[in-house]
């Protein structure tokens, strides 16, 4: 086995480049994954721009699909050569926060460690997935076998995008027949739209300003699409709902404008489910918040991880309930990742998700 590998590392704000790094040495509770396919996330763009701080020299990325290369002595029930994924969030399941039911939407998946976002380790506090090999910590809890017959691209969204988007729908508490609006139809927003459909929403309104994304939103289950370039979105949503407002609004972009619009279209007692990664302070307008008397809920979610969460998501794909592979619009080899980052960060050529083919 070689001792060195290619990896995409954070050099400085504005620069992520391919370099050689040692293949990680694993401990008894870890596994070494040979990455076959990964991708670039919007959070990686925040890192590239210096909006989210990470150490220089860190390998970026948190959406791995691959094959078990080596298992730590304590990791049981897996085999070398087995196809697996690991969630973008890989909690230890040993901290107080991990074991506290209030940190989970359904009591079965957890995102945090001893501090907020503590479960997000890949490409944040340890080397990540945009590399030929990846160390998976606490592998017993975080490796999930890929069902036979599913391709890398079919499960590529599970580690982060699908889990995060679904978490927005789950946290919103969508009930059968609810009216739901999803602001922004990037990859996470599209998955939130799909999650709302699976949870039985009666009407799903998708908001964006890119024609290709609005078309994809229809494929994911949206009943109505609104282009914010052409209509006053708040007025139109209130018109569509007869002035009542929506039961749930999911914000999937991370801007003041979309957050505020989501708040303004809520019915009394409605829920704003926030998935955006915000790079500036938010302001809550007094009127939209009904001076704090609207019985509104504002809830945030971090991508749920762990092997059971990943198993559940892959089971939906295996059952034919949802196909997210059309979201992969571009493909690059790992060695061309700088070009892929340039495309993705500037949102050219109708890009939604990039598949990085590693091995």
CSV table of C-alpha atoms in Angstrom, one decimal:
chain,number,residue,atom,x,y,z
A,1,UNK,CA,0.0,0.0,0.0
A,2,UNK,CA,1.3,3.5,-0.8
A,3,UNK,CA,2.2,5.9,2.0
A,4,UNK,CA,1.2,9.2,0.3
A,5,UNK,CA,-2.0,10.4,-1.3
A,6,UNK,CA,-3.5,13.3,-3.2
A,7,UNK,CA,-5.7,15.7,-1.2
A,8,UNK,CA,-7.4,19.0,-1.6
A,9,UNK,CA,-6.0,21.3,1.1
A,10,UNK,CA,-7.0,24.7,2.4
A,11,UNK,CA,-4.0,27.0,1.7
A,12,UNK,CA,-5.4,30.4,2.5
A,13,UNK,CA,-8.7,32.3,1.8
A,14,UNK,CA,-9.3,32.0,-1.9
A,15,UNK,CA,-7.0,29.0,-2.4
A,16,UNK,CA,-7.7,25.3,-2.1
A,17,UNK,CA,-5.2,23.2,-4.0
A,18,UNK,CA,-4.2,19.6,-4.6
A,19,UNK,CA,-1.1,18.4,-2.7
A,20,UNK,CA,0.5,15.3,-1.4
A,21,UNK,CA,-0.2,14.2,2.2
A,22,UNK,CA,0.6,11.0,4.2
A,23,UNK,CA,-2.2,8.4,4.2
A,24,UNK,CA,-3.7,8.6,7.7
A,25,UNK,CA,-2.7,6.0,10.4
A,26,UNK,CA,-5.8,4.7,12.0
A,27,UNK,CA,-6.4,3.9,15.7
A,28,UNK,CA,-8.4,1.0,17.1
A,29,UNK,CA,-11.8,2.7,16.8
A,30,UNK,CA,-11.2,4.1,13.3
A,31,UNK,CA,-11.4,2.9,9.7
A,32,UNK,CA,-9.5,3.9,6.6
A,33,UNK,CA,-11.8,4.5,3.6
A,34,UNK,CA,-10.5,4.6,0.1
A,35,UNK,CA,-12.6,7.3,-1.4
A,36,UNK,CA,-14.2,6.5,-4.8
A,37,UNK,CA,-16.5,9.5,-5.2
A,38,UNK,CA,-17.0,12.8,-3.2
A,39,UNK,CA,-18.3,16.3,-4.0
A,40,UNK,CA,-18.1,20.0,-3.1
A,41,UNK,CA,-20.5,21.5,-0.7
A,42,UNK,CA,-21.6,25.1,-0.2
A,43,UNK,CA,-19.9,25.0,3.2
A,44,UNK,CA,-16.6,24.3,1.4
A,45,UNK,CA,-17.2,27.5,-0.5
A,46,UNK,CA,-17.6,29.4,2.8
A,47,UNK,CA,-14.2,27.8,3.8
A,48,UNK,CA,-12.6,28.8,0.5
A,49,UNK,CA,-13.7,32.4,0.9
A,50,UNK,CA,-12.4,32.6,4.5
A,51,UNK,CA,-16.0,33.0,5.9
A,52,UNK,CA,-15.6,29.9,8.0
A,53,UNK,CA,-12.2,29.4,9.6
A,54,UNK,CA,-10.2,26.2,9.4
A,55,UNK,CA,-6.5,25.5,9.9
A,56,UNK,CA,-4.2,25.9,6.9
A,57,UNK,CA,-3.2,22.6,5.4
A,58,UNK,CA,-6.5,20.9,6.4
A,59,UNK,CA,-8.0,18.5,3.8
A,60,UNK,CA,-11.4,19.8,2.9
A,61,UNK,CA,-14.7,17.9,2.2
A,62,UNK,CA,-17.3,15.9,4.1
A,63,UNK,CA,-19.3,13.8,1.6
A,64,UNK,CA,-17.5,10.5,1.2
A,65,UNK,CA,-18.5,7.4,-0.7
A,66,UNK,CA,-15.8,4.6,-0.8
A,67,UNK,CA,-14.5,1.3,0.1
A,68,UNK,CA,-13.1,0.1,3.5
A,69,UNK,CA,-9.4,-0.2,3.1
A,70,UNK,CA,-8.5,-1.0,6.7
A,71,UNK,CA,-10.3,-1.5,10.0
A,72,UNK,CA,-9.3,-0.6,13.5
A,73,UNK,CA,-9.0,-3.6,15.9
A,74,UNK,CA,-12.2,-2.5,17.8
A,75,UNK,CA,-14.4,-2.1,14.7
A,76,UNK,CA,-16.7,-5.1,14.3
A,77,UNK,CA,-19.3,-6.1,11.8
A,78,UNK,CA,-17.6,-4.7,8.7
A,79,UNK,CA,-15.2,-6.1,6.1
A,80,UNK,CA,-12.3,-4.7,4.2
A,81,UNK,CA,-13.3,-4.1,0.6
A,82,UNK,CA,-16.9,-3.3,1.6
A,83,UNK,CA,-18.6,-0.3,-0.1
A,84,UNK,CA,-19.7,2.3,2.5
A,85,UNK,CA,-20.6,5.9,3.1
A,86,UNK,CA,-20.0,8.0,6.3
A,87,UNK,CA,-22.2,10.9,7.2
A,88,UNK,CA,-20.7,14.4,6.9
A,89,UNK,CA,-21.4,14.7,10.6
A,90,UNK,CA,-19.6,11.8,12.4
A,91,UNK,CA,-20.5,12.1,16.1
A,92,UNK,CA,-18.8,10.0,18.8
A,93,UNK,CA,-22.1,9.2,20.5
A,94,UNK,CA,-20.2,9.4,23.8
A,95,UNK,CA,-20.6,13.1,24.8
A,96,UNK,CA,-23.5,14.4,26.9
A,97,UNK,CA,-24.9,16.3,23.9
A,98,UNK,CA,-24.8,13.3,21.7
A,99,UNK,CA,-26.9,11.3,24.1
A,100,UNK,CA,-29.4,14.0,24.9
A,101,UNK,CA,-32.7,13.4,23.1
A,102,UNK,CA,-33.4,17.2,22.9
A,103,UNK,CA,-30.5,17.4,20.3
A,104,UNK,CA,-32.4,15.1,17.9
A,105,UNK,CA,-35.5,15.6,15.9
A,106,UNK,CA,-36.6,12.0,16.3
A,107,UNK,CA,-34.5,10.7,19.2
A,108,UNK,CA,-32.3,8.6,16.8
A,109,UNK,CA,-29.7,10.9,15.2
A,110,UNK,CA,-27.4,13.5,16.7
A,111,UNK,CA,-25.2,16.2,15.3
A,112,UNK,CA,-23.2,17.7,18.2
A,113,UNK,CA,-20.3,16.8,20.4
A,114,UNK,CA,-19.2,18.5,23.6
A,115,UNK,CA,-20.0,21.8,21.9
A,116,UNK,CA,-22.3,23.0,19.0
A,117,UNK,CA,-21.2,21.5,15.7
A,118,UNK,CA,-18.8,19.2,17.6
A,119,UNK,CA,-19.9,16.3,15.4
A,120,UNK,CA,-18.8,18.0,12.3
A,121,UNK,CA,-15.2,16.8,12.0
A,122,UNK,CA,-14.5,16.0,8.3
A,123,UNK,CA,-12.9,19.1,6.7
A,124,UNK,CA,-13.5,21.1,9.9
A,125,UNK,CA,-11.4,19.7,12.8
A,126,UNK,CA,-9.8,16.7,11.1
A,127,UNK,CA,-8.8,16.0,7.5
A,128,UNK,CA,-11.8,15.6,5.2
A,129,UNK,CA,-13.0,13.6,2.2
A,130,UNK,CA,-11.6,15.4,-0.9
A,131,UNK,CA,-8.7,13.0,-0.9
A,132,UNK,CA,-7.8,9.5,-2.0
A,133,UNK,CA,-8.1,8.2,1.6
A,134,UNK,CA,-10.1,9.3,4.6
A,135,UNK,CA,-9.8,8.4,8.3
A,136,UNK,CA,-13.3,7.7,9.7
A,137,UNK,CA,-13.3,8.2,13.5
A,138,UNK,CA,-15.7,6.1,15.7
A,139,UNK,CA,-16.2,3.9,12.6
A,140,UNK,CA,-18.5,1.5,14.4
A,141,UNK,CA,-21.1,4.3,14.8
A,142,UNK,CA,-20.5,6.1,11.5
A,143,UNK,CA,-19.9,3.6,8.6
A,144,UNK,CA,-22.9,2.5,6.7
A,145,UNK,CA,-22.8,-0.2,4.0
A,146,UNK,CA,-24.1,0.8,0.6
A,147,UNK,CA,-26.9,-1.5,-0.5
A,148,UNK,CA,-26.2,-3.8,-3.5
A,149,UNK,CA,-27.2,-2.3,-6.8
A,150,UNK,CA,-26.8,1.4,-5.8
A,151,UNK,CA,-24.2,3.5,-7.6
A,152,UNK,CA,-21.9,6.0,-6.0
A,153,UNK,CA,-23.9,8.9,-7.5
A,154,UNK,CA,-27.2,7.5,-6.2
A,155,UNK,CA,-25.9,7.7,-2.6
A,156,UNK,CA,-23.6,10.7,-3.0
A,157,UNK,CA,-26.1,13.1,-1.5
A,158,UNK,CA,-26.8,11.0,1.6
A,159,UNK,CA,-23.9,12.1,3.8
A,160,UNK,CA,-24.8,15.7,3.8
A,161,UNK,CA,-27.2,17.3,1.3
A,162,UNK,CA,-30.0,14.8,1.6
A,163,UNK,CA,-29.6,14.4,5.4
A,164,UNK,CA,-29.6,18.2,5.9
A,165,UNK,CA,-32.5,19.0,3.6
A,166,UNK,CA,-34.6,16.2,5.2
A,167,UNK,CA,-33.7,17.6,8.6
A,168,UNK,CA,-35.2,20.9,7.7
A,169,UNK,CA,-38.5,19.2,6.8
A,170,UNK,CA,-38.4,17.0,9.9
A,171,UNK,CA,-37.6,19.9,12.2
A,172,UNK,CA,-40.5,21.9,10.7
A,173,UNK,CA,-42.8,19.2,11.9
A,174,UNK,CA,-44.6,19.0,8.6
A,175,UNK,CA,-48.0,17.2,8.8
A,176,UNK,CA,-50.1,15.7,6.1
A,177,UNK,CA,-51.8,18.5,4.1
A,178,UNK,CA,-49.5,21.3,5.4
A,179,UNK,CA,-48.6,24.2,3.1
A,180,UNK,CA,-44.8,24.5,3.0
A,181,UNK,CA,-42.5,27.0,1.3
A,182,UNK,CA,-38.8,26.4,0.7
A,183,UNK,CA,-36.7,29.5,0.1
A,184,UNK,CA,-33.8,28.7,-2.3
A,185,UNK,CA,-33.5,25.6,-4.5
A,186,UNK,CA,-29.9,24.9,-4.3
A,187,UNK,CA,-29.0,21.3,-3.4
A,188,UNK,CA,-30.1,21.5,0.2
A,189,UNK,CA,-33.3,23.4,-0.6
A,190,UNK,CA,-34.1,20.8,-3.3
A,191,UNK,CA,-33.7,18.0,-0.7
A,192,UNK,CA,-35.9,20.0,1.7
A,193,UNK,CA,-38.5,20.1,-1.0
A,194,UNK,CA,-38.2,16.4,-1.5
A,195,UNK,CA,-38.4,15.8,2.2
A,196,UNK,CA,-41.6,17.9,2.5
A,197,UNK,CA,-43.1,15.8,-0.3
A,198,UNK,CA,-42.3,12.6,1.5
A,199,UNK,CA,-43.7,13.9,4.8
A,200,UNK,CA,-47.1,14.5,3.1
A,201,UNK,CA,-47.2,18.3,2.5
A,202,UNK,CA,-50.4,19.3,0.7
A,203,UNK,CA,-48.8,22.2,-1.2
A,204,UNK,CA,-45.1,22.9,-1.6
A,205,UNK,CA,-44.0,26.3,-2.9
A,206,UNK,CA,-40.4,26.5,-4.1
A,207,UNK,CA,-38.7,29.9,-4.4
A,208,UNK,CA,-35.5,30.7,-6.4
A,209,UNK,CA,-34.2,32.9,-9.2
A,210,UNK,CA,-32.6,30.3,-11.5
A,211,UNK,CA,-34.8,28.6,-14.1
A,212,UNK,CA,-33.0,25.3,-14.0
A,213,UNK,CA,-33.3,25.1,-10.2
A,214,UNK,CA,-37.0,25.9,-10.3
A,215,UNK,CA,-37.4,23.1,-13.0
A,216,UNK,CA,-35.5,20.7,-10.7
A,217,UNK,CA,-37.7,21.7,-7.8
A,218,UNK,CA,-40.7,20.4,-9.8
A,219,UNK,CA,-39.0,17.1,-10.1
A,220,UNK,CA,-38.4,17.0,-6.4
A,221,UNK,CA,-42.1,17.6,-5.6
A,222,UNK,CA,-42.8,21.3,-5.7
A,223,UNK,CA,-46.4,22.1,-6.7
A,224,UNK,CA,-45.7,25.9,-7.3
A,225,UNK,CA,-42.5,27.6,-8.2
A,226,UNK,CA,-41.9,31.3,-7.7
A,227,UNK,CA,-39.2,33.3,-9.3
A,228,UNK,CA,-38.2,36.2,-7.0
A,229,UNK,CA,-37.0,38.1,-10.0
A,230,UNK,CA,-40.5,38.3,-11.4
A,231,UNK,CA,-42.9,38.4,-8.4
A,232,UNK,CA,-43.1,39.8,-4.9
A,233,UNK,CA,-42.7,36.4,-3.2
A,234,UNK,CA,-44.2,37.4,0.1
A,235,UNK,CA,-47.3,38.9,-1.5
A,236,UNK,CA,-47.7,36.0,-3.9
A,237,UNK,CA,-47.4,33.4,-1.1
A,238,UNK,CA,-50.0,35.2,1.0
A,239,UNK,CA,-52.3,35.3,-2.1
A,240,UNK,CA,-51.8,31.6,-2.7
A,241,UNK,CA,-52.8,30.8,0.9
A,242,UNK,CA,-55.8,33.1,1.0
A,243,UNK,CA,-54.0,35.4,3.4
A,244,UNK,CA,-53.5,32.7,6.0
A,245,UNK,CA,-49.8,32.1,5.5
A,246,UNK,CA,-47.9,28.9,5.4
A,247,UNK,CA,-47.6,26.2,8.1
A,248,UNK,CA,-43.9,25.8,7.6
A,249,UNK,CA,-41.2,27.9,5.9
A,250,UNK,CA,-37.8,26.4,5.2
A,251,UNK,CA,-34.9,28.8,4.7
A,252,UNK,CA,-32.0,27.1,2.8
A,253,UNK,CA,-29.7,29.9,1.7
A,254,UNK,CA,-28.5,31.8,4.8
A,255,UNK,CA,-29.3,35.4,3.9
A,256,UNK,CA,-31.2,38.1,5.8
A,257,UNK,CA,-33.5,38.6,2.9
A,258,UNK,CA,-34.7,35.0,2.7
A,259,UNK,CA,-34.8,34.6,6.5
A,260,UNK,CA,-37.0,37.6,6.8
A,261,UNK,CA,-39.3,36.6,3.9
A,262,UNK,CA,-39.7,33.2,5.5
A,263,UNK,CA,-40.8,34.8,8.7
A,264,UNK,CA,-43.2,37.2,7.0
A,265,UNK,CA,-45.2,34.4,5.3
A,266,UNK,CA,-45.7,32.2,8.4
A,267,UNK,CA,-49.2,31.7,9.8
A,268,UNK,CA,-49.7,32.4,13.5
A,269,UNK,CA,-48.1,29.4,15.2
A,270,UNK,CA,-46.1,28.5,12.1
A,271,UNK,CA,-42.5,27.2,12.1
A,272,UNK,CA,-39.5,28.7,10.4
A,273,UNK,CA,-37.0,25.9,9.8
A,274,UNK,CA,-33.6,27.4,9.1
A,275,UNK,CA,-30.9,25.4,7.2
A,276,UNK,CA,-28.8,28.3,5.9
A,277,UNK,CA,-25.2,28.9,7.0
A,278,UNK,CA,-25.1,32.6,7.9
A,279,UNK,CA,-22.0,34.7,7.6
A,280,UNK,CA,-23.5,37.9,9.1
A,281,UNK,CA,-25.7,38.7,12.0
A,282,UNK,CA,-29.4,38.3,11.5
A,283,UNK,CA,-32.0,40.9,12.4
A,284,UNK,CA,-35.6,39.8,13.3
A,285,UNK,CA,-38.1,42.5,12.2
A,286,UNK,CA,-40.5,43.5,14.8
A,287,UNK,CA,-43.6,43.4,12.6
A,288,UNK,CA,-42.8,40.1,11.0
A,289,UNK,CA,-42.1,38.6,14.4
A,290,UNK,CA,-45.5,40.0,15.7
A,291,UNK,CA,-43.6,41.6,18.5
A,292,UNK,CA,-42.8,38.1,19.8
A,293,UNK,CA,-46.6,37.3,20.2
A,294,UNK,CA,-47.1,35.2,17.0
A,295,UNK,CA,-46.5,31.8,18.6
A,296,UNK,CA,-43.9,31.3,15.9
A,297,UNK,CA,-41.1,28.7,16.2
A,298,UNK,CA,-37.7,29.3,14.8
A,299,UNK,CA,-35.6,26.2,14.7
A,300,UNK,CA,-32.2,25.4,13.2
A,301,UNK,CA,-30.7,22.0,12.1
A,302,UNK,CA,-27.3,20.6,11.6
A,303,UNK,CA,-27.0,17.6,9.3
A,304,UNK,CA,-27.8,14.5,11.3
A,305,UNK,CA,-25.2,11.8,11.1
A,306,UNK,CA,-24.5,8.2,12.2
A,307,UNK,CA,-24.9,4.9,10.4
A,308,UNK,CA,-28.6,4.5,11.2
A,309,UNK,CA,-29.4,7.9,9.6
A,310,UNK,CA,-27.4,6.9,6.6
A,311,UNK,CA,-29.1,3.5,6.4
A,312,UNK,CA,-32.5,5.1,6.4
A,313,UNK,CA,-31.7,7.6,3.7
A,314,UNK,CA,-30.2,4.9,1.4
A,315,UNK,CA,-33.3,2.8,2.0
A,316,UNK,CA,-35.4,5.5,0.5
A,317,UNK,CA,-33.2,5.5,-2.6
A,318,UNK,CA,-33.1,1.7,-2.8
A,319,UNK,CA,-36.9,1.6,-2.6
A,320,UNK,CA,-37.2,4.0,-5.6
A,321,UNK,CA,-39.0,6.7,-3.5
A,322,UNK,CA,-36.5,9.4,-4.6
A,323,UNK,CA,-33.7,9.7,-7.2
A,324,UNK,CA,-31.2,12.5,-6.5
A,325,UNK,CA,-28.7,11.5,-9.1
A,326,UNK,CA,-30.1,14.2,-11.6
A,327,UNK,CA,-28.6,16.8,-9.1
A,328,UNK,CA,-25.1,15.7,-10.2
A,329,UNK,CA,-24.7,18.1,-13.1
A,330,UNK,CA,-20.9,18.0,-13.5
A,331,UNK,CA,-18.1,15.5,-13.1
A,332,UNK,CA,-14.4,16.1,-12.5
A,333,UNK,CA,-11.4,14.0,-11.5
A,334,UNK,CA,-9.9,14.8,-8.1
A,335,UNK,CA,-6.8,16.2,-9.7
A,336,UNK,CA,-8.9,18.8,-11.4
A,337,UNK,CA,-10.6,20.0,-8.2
A,338,UNK,CA,-9.4,23.6,-8.5
A,339,UNK,CA,-11.3,23.9,-11.8
A,340,UNK,CA,-14.3,22.3,-10.1
A,341,UNK,CA,-14.2,24.8,-7.2
A,342,UNK,CA,-14.0,27.7,-9.7
A,343,UNK,CA,-17.1,26.4,-11.4
A,344,UNK,CA,-19.1,25.6,-8.3
A,345,UNK,CA,-18.1,28.8,-6.4
A,346,UNK,CA,-19.2,31.0,-9.3
A,347,UNK,CA,-22.3,28.9,-10.0
A,348,UNK,CA,-21.7,28.7,-13.7
A,349,UNK,CA,-23.2,26.5,-16.4
A,350,UNK,CA,-26.3,25.5,-14.3
A,351,UNK,CA,-24.2,23.7,-11.7
A,352,UNK,CA,-26.0,22.0,-8.8
A,353,UNK,CA,-23.6,19.3,-7.6
A,354,UNK,CA,-20.2,18.2,-8.8
A,355,UNK,CA,-19.2,14.5,-8.5
A,356,UNK,CA,-15.4,14.2,-7.9
A,357,UNK,CA,-14.2,10.9,-9.1
A,358,UNK,CA,-11.3,9.8,-7.0
A,359,UNK,CA,-10.6,6.1,-7.7
